[in-house]
Coordinates of N, CA and C in Angstrom, one line a residue:
X1 N 111.2 102.6 130.3 CA 112.0 103.1 129.3 C 113.5 102.7 129.5
X2 N 114.2 102.6 128.4 CA 115.6 102.1 128.5 C 116.4 103.3 129.0
X3 N 117.7 103.0 129.2 CA 118.6 104.0 129.7 C 119.2 104.9 128.6
X4 N 118.7 104.7 127.3 CA 119.2 105.6 126.2 C 118.5 106.9 126.3
X5 N 119.3 107.9 125.8 CA 118.8 109.3 125.8 C 117.8 109.4 124.7
X6 N 117.0 110.5 124.7 CA 116.0 110.8 123.7 C 116.7 111.0 122.3
X7 N 117.9 111.6 122.3 CA 118.6 111.8 121.0 C 119.0 110.4 120.4
X8 N 119.4 109.5 121.3 CA 119.8 108.2 120.8 C 118.6 107.4 120.2
X9 N 117.5 107.5 121.0 CA 116.2 106.9 120.5 C 115.8 107.5 119.2
X10 N 115.8 108.8 119.1 CA 115.4 109.4 117.8 C 116.4 109.1 116.7
X11 N 117.7 108.9 117.0 CA 118.6 108.5 116.0 C 118.3 107.1 115.4
X12 N 117.9 106.2 116.3 CA 117.5 104.9 115.9 C 116.2 105.0 115.0
X13 N 115.3 105.8 115.4 CA 114.1 105.9 114.6 C 114.4 106.5 113.3
X14 N 115.3 107.5 113.2 CA 115.8 108.1 112.0 C 116.4 107.0 111.1
X15 N 117.2 106.1 111.7 CA 117.8 105.1 110.9 C 116.8 104.1 110.3
X16 N 115.7 103.8 111.1 CA 114.7 103.0 110.5 C 113.9 103.7 109.4
X17 N 113.7 105.0 109.6 CA 112.9 105.8 108.6 C 113.8 105.9 107.4
X18 N 115.1 106.0 107.5 CA 116.0 106.0 106.3 C 115.8 104.7 105.5
X19 N 115.8 103.6 106.2 CA 115.6 102.3 105.5 C 114.2 102.2 104.8
X20 N 113.2 102.8 105.5 CA 111.9 102.8 104.9 C 111.9 103.6 103.6
X21 N 112.6 104.8 103.7 CA 112.7 105.6 102.5 C 113.4 104.9 101.4
X22 N 114.5 104.2 101.7 CA 115.2 103.5 100.7 C 114.4 102.4 100.0
X23 N 113.6 101.8 100.8 CA 112.7 100.7 100.3 C 111.6 101.4 99.4
X24 N 111.1 102.5 99.7 CA 110.1 103.2 98.8 C 110.8 103.6 97.5
X25 N 112.1 104.1 97.6 CA 112.8 104.5 96.4 C 113.1 103.3 95.6
X26 N 113.4 102.1 96.2 CA 113.6 100.9 95.4 C 112.3 100.5 94.7
X27 N 111.2 100.6 95.4 CA 109.9 100.3 94.7 C 109.6 101.2 93.5
X28 N 109.9 102.5 93.7 CA 109.7 103.4 92.7 C 110.6 103.1 91.5
X29 N 111.9 102.8 91.8 CA 112.8 102.4 90.7 C 112.3 101.2 89.9
X30 N 111.7 100.2 90.6 CA 111.2 99.0 90.0 C 110.0 99.4 89.0
X31 N 109.2 100.3 89.5 CA 108.1 100.8 88.6 C 108.6 101.6 87.4
X32 N 109.6 102.4 87.6 CA 110.2 103.1 86.5 C 110.7 102.1 85.4
X33 N 111.4 101.1 85.9 CA 112.0 100.0 85.0 C 110.8 99.3 84.3
X34 N 109.7 99.0 85.0 CA 108.6 98.4 84.4 C 108.0 99.3 83.3
X35 N 107.9 100.6 83.6 CA 107.3 101.5 82.6 C 108.2 101.5 81.4
X36 N 109.5 101.5 81.6 CA 110.4 101.5 80.4 C 110.3 100.2 79.6
X37 N 110.1 99.1 80.3 CA 109.9 97.8 79.6 C 108.6 97.8 78.8
X38 N 107.6 98.4 79.4 CA 106.3 98.4 78.7 C 106.3 99.4 77.5
X39 N 107.0 100.5 77.6 CA 107.2 101.4 76.5 C 108.0 100.8 75.3
X40 N 109.0 100.0 75.7 CA 109.8 99.3 74.7 C 108.9 98.2 74.0
X41 N 108.1 97.5 74.8 CA 107.2 96.5 74.2 C 106.2 97.2 73.3
X42 N 105.7 98.3 73.7 CA 104.8 99.0 72.8 C 105.4 99.5 71.5
X43 N 106.7 100.0 71.6 CA 107.4 100.4 70.4 C 107.6 99.2 69.5
X44 N 108.0 98.0 70.0 CA 108.2 96.8 69.2 C 106.9 96.4 68.5
X45 N 105.8 96.4 69.3 CA 104.5 96.0 68.7 C 104.1 97.0 67.6
X46 N 104.3 98.3 67.8 CA 104.0 99.2 66.7 C 104.8 99.1 65.5
X47 N 106.1 98.7 65.7 CA 107.0 98.5 64.6 C 106.6 97.3 63.7
X48 N 106.0 96.2 64.4 CA 105.6 95.0 63.7 C 104.3 95.3 62.9
X49 N 103.5 96.3 63.3 CA 102.3 96.6 62.6 C 102.6 97.2 61.2
X50 N 103.7 97.8 61.0 CA 104.1 98.4 59.8 C 104.7 97.5 58.8
X51 N 105.0 96.2 59.2 CA 105.6 95.3 58.2 C 104.7 94.9 57.1
X52 N 105.2 94.7 56.0 CA 104.4 94.3 54.8 C 104.5 92.8 54.5
X53 N 104.1 92.0 55.4 CA 104.2 90.6 55.2 C 102.8 90.1 54.7
X54 N 102.9 89.0 54.0 CA 101.6 88.3 53.5 C 100.8 87.8 54.7
X55 N 101.5 87.4 55.7 CA 100.8 86.9 56.9 C 100.4 88.0 57.9
X56 N 100.7 89.2 57.5 CA 100.4 90.3 58.4 C 99.0 90.4 58.9
X57 N 98.1 90.2 58.0 CA 96.6 90.4 58.3 C 96.2 89.3 59.3
X58 N 96.8 88.1 59.3 CA 96.4 87.1 60.2 C 96.7 87.4 61.7
X59 N 97.7 88.2 61.9 CA 98.1 88.5 63.3 C 97.7 89.9 63.7
X60 N 97.0 90.6 62.9 CA 96.6 92.0 63.2 C 95.8 92.1 64.4
X61 N 94.8 91.2 64.5 CA 93.9 91.2 65.7 C 94.6 90.9 67.0
X62 N 95.5 90.0 66.9 CA 96.3 89.6 68.1 C 97.3 90.8 68.5
X63 N 97.8 91.4 67.5 CA 98.7 92.5 67.9 C 97.9 93.7 68.5
X64 N 96.8 94.0 68.0 CA 95.9 95.0 68.5 C 95.5 94.7 69.9
X65 N 95.2 93.5 70.2 CA 94.9 93.0 71.6 C 96.1 93.2 72.5
X66 N 97.2 92.8 72.0 CA 98.5 93.0 72.8 C 98.8 94.4 73.1
X67 N 98.5 95.3 72.1 CA 98.7 96.7 72.3 C 97.7 97.3 73.4
X68 N 96.5 96.8 73.4 CA 95.5 97.2 74.4 C 96.0 96.8 75.8
X69 N 96.4 95.5 75.8 CA 96.8 95.0 77.1 C 98.1 95.8 77.6
X70 N 99.0 96.0 76.7 CA 100.2 96.8 77.1 C 99.8 98.2 77.5
X71 N 98.9 98.8 76.8 CA 98.5 100.2 77.2 C 97.8 100.2 78.6
X72 N 97.0 99.2 78.9 CA 96.4 99.1 80.2 C 97.4 98.9 81.3
X73 N 98.4 98.0 81.0 CA 99.4 97.8 82.0 C 100.3 99.0 82.2
X74 N 100.5 99.8 81.1 CA 101.3 101.0 81.2 C 100.6 102.1 82.0
X75 N 99.3 102.2 81.8 CA 98.5 103.2 82.6 C 98.5 102.8 84.1
X76 N 98.3 101.5 84.4 CA 98.3 101.0 85.8 C 99.7 101.3 86.4
X77 N 100.8 101.0 85.7 CA 102.1 101.2 86.2 C 102.4 102.7 86.5
X78 N 101.9 103.6 85.6 CA 102.1 105.0 85.8 C 101.3 105.5 87.0
X79 N 100.1 104.9 87.2 CA 99.3 105.3 88.4 C 100.1 104.8 89.7
X80 N 100.6 103.6 89.7 CA 101.3 103.1 90.8 C 102.6 103.9 91.0
X81 N 103.2 104.3 89.9 CA 104.4 105.1 90.0 C 104.1 106.4 90.7
X82 N 103.0 107.1 90.4 CA 102.6 108.3 91.0 C 102.4 108.1 92.5
X83 N 101.8 107.1 92.9 CA 101.6 106.8 94.3 C 102.9 106.5 95.0
X84 N 103.8 105.8 94.3 CA 105.2 105.5 94.9 C 106.0 106.8 95.0
X85 N 105.9 107.7 94.1 CA 106.6 109.0 94.2 C 106.1 109.8 95.4
X86 N 104.8 109.7 95.6 CA 104.2 110.4 96.8 C 104.7 109.8 98.1
X87 N 104.8 108.5 98.1 CA 105.3 107.8 99.3 C 106.7 108.1 99.6
X88 N 107.5 108.2 98.5 CA 108.9 108.6 98.7 C 109.0 110.0 99.3
X89 N 108.2 110.9 98.7 CA 108.2 112.3 99.2 C 107.8 112.3 100.7
X90 N 106.8 111.6 101.1 CA 106.4 111.5 102.5 C 107.4 110.9 103.4
X91 N 108.1 109.9 102.9 CA 109.2 109.2 103.7 C 110.3 110.2 103.8
X92 N 110.7 111.0 102.8 CA 111.7 111.9 102.9 C 111.4 113.0 103.9
X93 N 110.1 113.5 103.9 CA 109.7 114.6 104.8 C 109.8 114.0 106.2
X94 N 109.3 112.8 106.4 CA 109.3 112.3 107.8 C 110.7 112.1 108.3
X95 N 111.6 111.6 107.4 CA 113.0 111.4 107.8 C 113.6 112.7 108.2
X96 N 113.3 113.8 107.4 CA 113.9 115.1 107.8 C 113.4 115.6 109.1
X97 N 112.1 115.4 109.4 CA 111.5 115.9 110.7 C 112.2 115.1 111.8
X98 N 112.3 113.8 111.7 CA 113.0 113.0 112.7 C 114.4 113.4 112.9
X99 N 115.1 113.7 111.8 CA 116.5 114.1 111.8 C 116.6 115.5 112.6
X100 N 115.7 116.4 112.3 CA 115.8 117.7 113.0 C 115.5 117.5 114.5
X101 N 114.5 116.6 114.8 CA 114.2 116.4 116.2 C 115.3 115.7 116.9
X102 N 116.0 114.8 116.3 CA 117.2 114.2 116.9 C 118.3 115.2 117.1
X103 N 118.5 116.0 116.1 CA 119.6 117.0 116.3 C 119.3 118.0 117.4
X104 N 118.0 118.4 117.5 CA 117.6 119.3 118.5 C 117.7 118.6 119.9
X105 N 117.3 117.4 120.0 CA 117.4 116.6 121.3 C 118.9 116.5 121.7
X106 N 119.7 116.2 120.7 CA 121.2 116.1 120.9 C 121.8 117.4 121.4
X107 N 121.4 118.5 120.8 CA 121.9 119.8 121.2 C 121.4 120.1 122.6
X108 N 120.2 119.8 122.9 CA 119.6 120.0 124.2 C 120.3 119.2 125.3
X109 N 120.6 118.0 125.0 CA 121.3 117.1 125.9 C 122.7 117.6 126.1
X110 N 123.4 118.0 125.1 CA 124.8 118.5 125.2 C 124.8 119.8 126.1
X111 N 123.8 120.7 125.8 CA 123.7 121.9 126.6 C 123.4 121.6 128.1
X112 N 122.6 120.6 128.3 CA 122.3 120.2 129.7 C 123.5 119.6 130.4
X113 N 124.3 118.8 129.7 CA 125.5 118.2 130.2 C 126.5 119.3 130.5
X114 N 126.6 120.3 129.6 CA 127.6 121.4 129.8 C 127.2 122.2 131.0
X115 N 125.9 122.4 131.1 CA 125.4 123.2 132.3 C 125.7 122.5 133.6
X116 N 125.5 121.2 133.6 CA 125.8 120.4 134.8 C 127.3 120.4 135.1
X117 N 128.1 120.3 134.1 CA 129.6 120.4 134.3 C 130.0 121.8 134.8
X118 N 129.4 122.8 134.3 CA 129.7 124.2 134.8 C 129.2 124.3 136.2
X119 N 128.1 123.8 136.6 CA 127.6 123.9 138.0 C 128.5 123.2 138.9
X120 N 128.9 122.0 138.5 CA 129.9 121.2 139.3 C 131.2 121.9 139.5
X121 N 131.7 122.5 138.4 CA 133.0 123.3 138.5 C 132.8 124.5 139.4
X122 N 131.6 125.1 139.3 CA 131.4 126.3 140.2 C 131.3 125.9 141.6
X123 N 130.6 124.7 141.9 CA 130.5 124.2 143.3 C 131.9 123.9 143.8
X124 N 132.7 123.2 143.0 CA 134.1 122.9 143.4 C 134.9 124.2 143.7
X125 N 134.7 125.2 142.9 CA 135.5 126.4 143.1 C 135.0 127.1 144.4
X126 N 133.7 127.1 144.6 CA 133.2 127.8 145.8 C 133.6 127.0 147.0
X127 N 133.6 125.7 146.9 CA 134.0 124.9 148.1 C 135.4 125.1 148.4
X128 N 136.3 125.2 147.4 CA 137.7 125.4 147.6 C 137.9 126.8 148.1
X129 N 137.2 127.8 147.7 CA 137.3 129.1 148.1 C 136.9 129.2 149.6
X130 N 135.8 128.5 149.9 CA 135.3 128.5 151.3 C 136.3 127.9 152.2
X131 N 136.9 126.8 151.7 CA 137.9 126.1 152.5 C 139.1 127.0 152.8
X132 N 139.5 127.9 151.8 CA 140.6 128.7 152.0 C 140.4 129.8 153.0
X133 N 139.1 130.2 153.2 CA 138.8 131.2 154.2 C 138.8 130.7 155.6
X134 N 138.8 129.4 155.8 CA 138.7 128.8 157.2 C 140.0 128.8 157.9

């Protein structure tokens, strides 16, 4: 083991966990943007279906296929988004647990250092008092 205290090691783990949470949040944000893009694409496709063009019937089959593909991609994106939200929540929970453990370890180490300082001060006082009686 290195010379670092438990609190310092836990703080480093917390920093890594924070980066992992940020990465999961970034992935979730990408999926949300993808969902928005797919919804916009669907809206545009539906708007073109209502146009009264002479050539409209020629492209109806292609537009319907594009709508089906878009709908499938949208469903897959929403499923991945649900998984990503769950990962973000788990990462947040893990980060909080590590943060509490680091805080607890830090408080414990500070209390131990204070105890050692008080014992040293008491020993110095008793030694000085014993020396004064001689």
